CSV table of C-alpha atoms in Angstrom, one decimal:
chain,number,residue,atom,x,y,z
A,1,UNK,CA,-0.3,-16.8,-10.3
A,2,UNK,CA,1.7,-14.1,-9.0
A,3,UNK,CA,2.7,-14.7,-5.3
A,4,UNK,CA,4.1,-11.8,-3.8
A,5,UNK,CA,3.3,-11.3,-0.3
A,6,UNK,CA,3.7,-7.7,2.1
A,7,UNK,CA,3.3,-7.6,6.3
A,8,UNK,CA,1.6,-6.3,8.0
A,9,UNK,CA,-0.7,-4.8,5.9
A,10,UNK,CA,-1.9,-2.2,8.3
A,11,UNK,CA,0.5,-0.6,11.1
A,12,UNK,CA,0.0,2.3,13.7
A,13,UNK,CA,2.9,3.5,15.4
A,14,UNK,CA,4.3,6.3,17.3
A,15,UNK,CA,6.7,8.7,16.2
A,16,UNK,CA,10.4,7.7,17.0
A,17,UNK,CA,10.1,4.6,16.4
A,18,UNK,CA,12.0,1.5,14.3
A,19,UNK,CA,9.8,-0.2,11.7
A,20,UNK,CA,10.5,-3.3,9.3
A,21,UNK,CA,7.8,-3.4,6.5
A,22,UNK,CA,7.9,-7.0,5.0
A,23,UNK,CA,7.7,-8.4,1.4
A,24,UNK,CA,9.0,-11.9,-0.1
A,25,UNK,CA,7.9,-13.0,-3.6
A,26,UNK,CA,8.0,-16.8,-4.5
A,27,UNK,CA,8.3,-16.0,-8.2
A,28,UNK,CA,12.1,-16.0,-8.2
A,29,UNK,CA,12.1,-12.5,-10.1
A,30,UNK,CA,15.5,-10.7,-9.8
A,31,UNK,CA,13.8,-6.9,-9.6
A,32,UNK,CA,12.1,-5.8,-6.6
A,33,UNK,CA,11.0,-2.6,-5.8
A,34,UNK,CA,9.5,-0.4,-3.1
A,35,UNK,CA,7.0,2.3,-3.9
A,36,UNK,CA,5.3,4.9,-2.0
A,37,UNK,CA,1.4,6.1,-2.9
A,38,UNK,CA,-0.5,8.7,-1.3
A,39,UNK,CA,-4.6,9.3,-2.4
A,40,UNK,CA,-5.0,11.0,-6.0
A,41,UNK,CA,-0.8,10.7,-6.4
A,42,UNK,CA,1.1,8.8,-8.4
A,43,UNK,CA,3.7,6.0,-7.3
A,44,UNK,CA,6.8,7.5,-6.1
A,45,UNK,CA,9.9,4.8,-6.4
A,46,UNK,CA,11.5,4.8,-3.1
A,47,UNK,CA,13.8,1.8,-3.8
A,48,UNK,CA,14.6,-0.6,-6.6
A,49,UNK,CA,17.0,-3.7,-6.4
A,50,UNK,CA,18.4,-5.8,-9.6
A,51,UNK,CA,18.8,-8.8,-7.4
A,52,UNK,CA,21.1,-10.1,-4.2
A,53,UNK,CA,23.2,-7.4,-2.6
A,54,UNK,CA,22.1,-5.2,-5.5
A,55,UNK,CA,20.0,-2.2,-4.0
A,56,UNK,CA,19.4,1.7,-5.6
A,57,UNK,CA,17.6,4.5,-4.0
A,58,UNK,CA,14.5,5.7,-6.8
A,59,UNK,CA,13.2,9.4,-8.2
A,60,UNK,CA,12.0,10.2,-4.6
A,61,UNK,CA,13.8,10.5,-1.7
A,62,UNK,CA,13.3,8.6,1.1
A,63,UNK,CA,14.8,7.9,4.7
A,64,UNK,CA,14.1,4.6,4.3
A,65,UNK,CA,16.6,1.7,3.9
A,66,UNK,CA,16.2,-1.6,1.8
A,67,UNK,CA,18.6,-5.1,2.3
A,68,UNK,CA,18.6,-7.7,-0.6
A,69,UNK,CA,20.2,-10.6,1.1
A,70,UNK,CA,18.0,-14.0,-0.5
A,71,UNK,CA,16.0,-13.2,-3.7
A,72,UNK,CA,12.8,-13.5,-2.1
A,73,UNK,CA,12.9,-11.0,0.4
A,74,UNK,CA,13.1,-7.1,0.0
A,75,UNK,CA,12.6,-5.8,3.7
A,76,UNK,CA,12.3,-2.0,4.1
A,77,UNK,CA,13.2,-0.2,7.1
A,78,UNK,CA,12.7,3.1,8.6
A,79,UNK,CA,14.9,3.8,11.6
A,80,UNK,CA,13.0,7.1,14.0
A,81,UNK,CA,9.5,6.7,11.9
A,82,UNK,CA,7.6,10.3,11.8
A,83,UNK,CA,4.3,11.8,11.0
A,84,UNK,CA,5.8,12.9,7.5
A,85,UNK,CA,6.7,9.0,6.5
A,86,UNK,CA,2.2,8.2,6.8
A,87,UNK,CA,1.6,6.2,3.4
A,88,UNK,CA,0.9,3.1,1.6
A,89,UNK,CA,4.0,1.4,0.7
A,90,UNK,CA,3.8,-1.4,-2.1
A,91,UNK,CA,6.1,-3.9,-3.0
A,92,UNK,CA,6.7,-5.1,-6.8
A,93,UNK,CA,9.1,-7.4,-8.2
A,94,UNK,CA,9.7,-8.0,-12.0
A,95,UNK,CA,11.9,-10.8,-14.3
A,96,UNK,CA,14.5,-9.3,-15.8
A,97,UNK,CA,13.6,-10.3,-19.2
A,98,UNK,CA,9.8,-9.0,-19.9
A,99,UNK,CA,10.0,-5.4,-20.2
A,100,UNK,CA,9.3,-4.7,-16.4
A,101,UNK,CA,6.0,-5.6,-16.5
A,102,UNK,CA,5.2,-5.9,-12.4
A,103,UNK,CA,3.7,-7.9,-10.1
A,104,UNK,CA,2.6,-5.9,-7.0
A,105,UNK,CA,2.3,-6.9,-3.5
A,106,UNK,CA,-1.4,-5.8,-1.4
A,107,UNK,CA,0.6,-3.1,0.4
A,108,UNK,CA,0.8,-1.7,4.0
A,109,UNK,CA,-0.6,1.2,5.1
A,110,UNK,CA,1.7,3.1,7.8
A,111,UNK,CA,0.0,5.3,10.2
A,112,UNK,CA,2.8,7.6,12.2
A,113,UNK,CA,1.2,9.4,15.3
B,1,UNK,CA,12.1,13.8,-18.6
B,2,UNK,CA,9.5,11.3,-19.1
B,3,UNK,CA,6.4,11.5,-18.0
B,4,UNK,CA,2.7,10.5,-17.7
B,5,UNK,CA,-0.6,12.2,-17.5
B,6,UNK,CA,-4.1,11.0,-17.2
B,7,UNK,CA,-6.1,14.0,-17.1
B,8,UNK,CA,-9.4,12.6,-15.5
B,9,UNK,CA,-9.1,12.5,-11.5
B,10,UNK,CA,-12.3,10.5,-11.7
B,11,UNK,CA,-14.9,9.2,-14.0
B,12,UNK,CA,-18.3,7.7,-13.3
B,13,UNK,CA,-20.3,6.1,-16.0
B,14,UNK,CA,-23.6,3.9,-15.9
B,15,UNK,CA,-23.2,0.2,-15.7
B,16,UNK,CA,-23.2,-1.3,-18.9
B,17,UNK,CA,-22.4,1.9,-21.0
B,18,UNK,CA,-18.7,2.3,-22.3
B,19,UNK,CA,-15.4,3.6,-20.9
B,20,UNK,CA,-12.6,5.3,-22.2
B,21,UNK,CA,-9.8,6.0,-19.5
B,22,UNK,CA,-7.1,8.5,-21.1
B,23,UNK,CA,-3.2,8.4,-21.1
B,24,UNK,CA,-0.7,10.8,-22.7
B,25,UNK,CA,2.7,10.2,-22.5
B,26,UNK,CA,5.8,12.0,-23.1
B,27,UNK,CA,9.0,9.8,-23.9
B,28,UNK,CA,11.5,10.2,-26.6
B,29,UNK,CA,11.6,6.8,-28.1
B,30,UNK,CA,9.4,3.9,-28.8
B,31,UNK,CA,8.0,3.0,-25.3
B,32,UNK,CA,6.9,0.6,-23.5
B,33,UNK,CA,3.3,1.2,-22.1
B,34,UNK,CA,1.1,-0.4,-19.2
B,35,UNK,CA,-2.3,-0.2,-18.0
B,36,UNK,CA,-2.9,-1.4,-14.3
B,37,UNK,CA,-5.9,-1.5,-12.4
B,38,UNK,CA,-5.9,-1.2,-7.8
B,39,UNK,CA,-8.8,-2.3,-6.5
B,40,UNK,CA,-9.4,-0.9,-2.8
B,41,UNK,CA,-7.1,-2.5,-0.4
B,42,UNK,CA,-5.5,-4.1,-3.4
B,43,UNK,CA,-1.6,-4.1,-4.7
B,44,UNK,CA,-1.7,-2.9,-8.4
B,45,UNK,CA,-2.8,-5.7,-11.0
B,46,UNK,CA,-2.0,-5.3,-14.5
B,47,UNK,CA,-4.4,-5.4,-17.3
B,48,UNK,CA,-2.4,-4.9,-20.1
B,49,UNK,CA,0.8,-4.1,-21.7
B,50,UNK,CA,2.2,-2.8,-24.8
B,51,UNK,CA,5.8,-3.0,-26.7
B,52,UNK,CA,5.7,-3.1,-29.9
B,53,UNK,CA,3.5,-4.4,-33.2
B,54,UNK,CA,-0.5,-4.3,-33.4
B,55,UNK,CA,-1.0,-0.5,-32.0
B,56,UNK,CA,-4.4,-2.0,-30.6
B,57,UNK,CA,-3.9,-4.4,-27.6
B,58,UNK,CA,-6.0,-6.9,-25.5
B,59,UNK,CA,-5.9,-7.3,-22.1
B,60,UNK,CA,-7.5,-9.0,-19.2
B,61,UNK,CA,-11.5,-8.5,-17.7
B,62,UNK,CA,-12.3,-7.2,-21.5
B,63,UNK,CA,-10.0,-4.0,-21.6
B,64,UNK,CA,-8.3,-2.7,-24.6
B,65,UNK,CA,-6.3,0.1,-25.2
B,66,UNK,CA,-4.9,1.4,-28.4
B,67,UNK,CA,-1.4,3.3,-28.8
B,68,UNK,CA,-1.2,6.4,-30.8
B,69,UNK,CA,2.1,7.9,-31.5
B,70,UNK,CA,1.1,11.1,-33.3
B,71,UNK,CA,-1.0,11.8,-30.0
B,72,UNK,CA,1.3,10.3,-27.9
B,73,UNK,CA,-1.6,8.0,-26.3
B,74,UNK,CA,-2.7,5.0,-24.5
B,75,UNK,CA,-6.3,5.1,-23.7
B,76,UNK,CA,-7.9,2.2,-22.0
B,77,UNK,CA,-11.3,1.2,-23.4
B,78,UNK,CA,-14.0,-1.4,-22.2
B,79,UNK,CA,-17.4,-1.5,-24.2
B,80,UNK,CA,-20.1,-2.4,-21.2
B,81,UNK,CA,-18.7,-1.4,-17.9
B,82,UNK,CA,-19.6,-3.7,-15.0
B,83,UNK,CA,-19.9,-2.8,-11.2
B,84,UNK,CA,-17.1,-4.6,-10.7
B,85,UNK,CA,-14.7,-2.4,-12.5
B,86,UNK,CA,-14.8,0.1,-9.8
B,87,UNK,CA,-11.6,0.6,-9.1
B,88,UNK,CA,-8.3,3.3,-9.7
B,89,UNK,CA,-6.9,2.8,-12.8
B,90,UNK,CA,-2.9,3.6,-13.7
B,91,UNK,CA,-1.3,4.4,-17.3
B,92,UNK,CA,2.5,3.9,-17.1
B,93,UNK,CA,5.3,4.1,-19.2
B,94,UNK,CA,8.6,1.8,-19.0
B,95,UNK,CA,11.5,4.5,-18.6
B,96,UNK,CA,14.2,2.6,-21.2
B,97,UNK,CA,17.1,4.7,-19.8
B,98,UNK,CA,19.2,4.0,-16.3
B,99,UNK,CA,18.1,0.5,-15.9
B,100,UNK,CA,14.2,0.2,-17.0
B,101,UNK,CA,11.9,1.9,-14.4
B,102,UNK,CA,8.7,2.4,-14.8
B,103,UNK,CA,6.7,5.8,-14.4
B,104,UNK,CA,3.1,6.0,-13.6
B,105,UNK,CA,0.3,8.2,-14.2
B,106,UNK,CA,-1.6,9.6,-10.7
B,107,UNK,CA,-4.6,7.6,-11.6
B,108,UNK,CA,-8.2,7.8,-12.9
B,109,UNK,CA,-10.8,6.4,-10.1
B,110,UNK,CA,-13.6,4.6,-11.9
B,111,UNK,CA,-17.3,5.1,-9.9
B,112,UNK,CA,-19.9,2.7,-11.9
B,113,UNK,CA,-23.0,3.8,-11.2
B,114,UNK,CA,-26.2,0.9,-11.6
C-alpha cells in the first residue's frame, strides 16, 4: 500500500508569512514531486527531485523552495506567503524504474489572507 | 510540446448505465499513458496505466481504457457506473524527454446520478 503522507492538510494564514508544507513517503522511491492544482485546472509541476540533494524547479514557476536531504522527506517552503500562492499543493513520489507511475499524497490546501 | 486534453469539464450519467471518459493526446513518440481518479479531499489514485502491448488495458474498480494511435486516444471506460465513482478523473501522458515527467489533462468530474 502506498504510504505517502502530507501536513497539514488544511492551513490559513496571513500574508507575509513563512510556511513549511510537509510530505515523507515510506516507500523508499527516489522521485518526489510537488504539484500545484487549482478547481477545473490541470496539475502544474512546481518541483521534482531524482533523489537526496537532487532538486529541479517544473513547467510552472513558482516562489516556492524544495530541500531533499533523507529520501523520505520532500519539505516545501514558501518564504513571505501571499494571496496569489491560495492552492492545493500535492505531493507524489515515484521508483525510478516503472515508468513514473505516481503515488500521490492527500494534499494541503493553503488559504493566504 | 506535449500535451493533454480531455474535452468534457463534467459528465453525469445514471447509476448503473455506462461511462466513457475521453483523452487525446499529443506526443511524438510511443507514450506512456495513465488514468488517475481524485476523490474529494483525496491525493490522486491511479487506476490504470499503459506502455506498451495489448492497446486495451485493465485497471482497478472495473475501469478500462483502450489506446488508439491513429486518434491519438485513451478513453477510460466502465460498463455499470456506481455512486461511488463520483469523483474527478485525470488522463496523463509520461513526457519521455528531460528526465520522464508526467503531463496531465485538467480533468473530467464524474456526477452519478441514482
Amino acid at each position: 500500500e502506498a504510504d505517502i503522507y502530507q501536513t497539514p492538510r488544511y492551513l490559513v494564514i496571513g500574508t507575509g508569512k513563512k510556511i513549511t508544507l510537509e510530505c515523507s513517503q515510506t516507500m523508499g522511491h527516489d522521485k518526489m514531486y510537488w504539484y500545484q492544482q487549482d478547481p477545473g485546472m490541470e496539475l502544474h509541476l512546481i518541483h521534482y527531485s531524482y533523489g537526496v540533494n537532487s532538486t529541479e524547479k517544473g513547467d510552472l514557476s513558482s516562489e516556492s523552495t524544495v530541500s531533499r536531504i533523507r529520501t523520505e522527506h520532500f519539505p516545501l517552503t514558501l518564504e513571505s506567503a501571499r494571496p496569489s500562492h491560495t492552492s492545493q499543493y500535492l505531493c507524489a513520489s515515484s521508483p525510478q524504474w516503472n515508468g513514473d507511475e505516481q503515488f500521490f499524497g492527500p494534499g494541503t490546501r493553503l488559504t493566504v489572507l | 510540446a506535449q500535451s493533454v486534453t480531455q474535452p468534457d469539464i463534467h459528465i453525469t450519467v445514471s447509476e448503473g448505465a455506462s461511462l466513457e471518459l475521453r483523452c487525446n493526446y499529443s506526443y511524438g513518440a510511443t507514450p506512456y499513458l495513465f488514468w488517475y481518479v481524485q476523490s474529494p479531499g483525496q491525493g490522486l489514485q491511479l487506476l490504470l496505466k499503459y506502455f506498451s502491448g495489448d492497446t486495451l488495458v485493465q485497471g482497478i474498480k472495473g475501469f478500462e481504457a483502450e489506446f488508439k494511435r491513429s486518434q491519438s486516444s485513451f478513453n477510460l471506460r466502465k460498463p455499470s457506473v456506481h455512486w461511488s465513482d463520483a469523483a474527478e478523473y485525470f488522463c496523463a501522458v509520461g513526457d519521455l524527454t528531460g528526465g520522464f515527467k508526467t503531463i496531465f489533462g485538467a480533468g473530467t468530474r464524474l456526477f452519478v446520478k441514482a
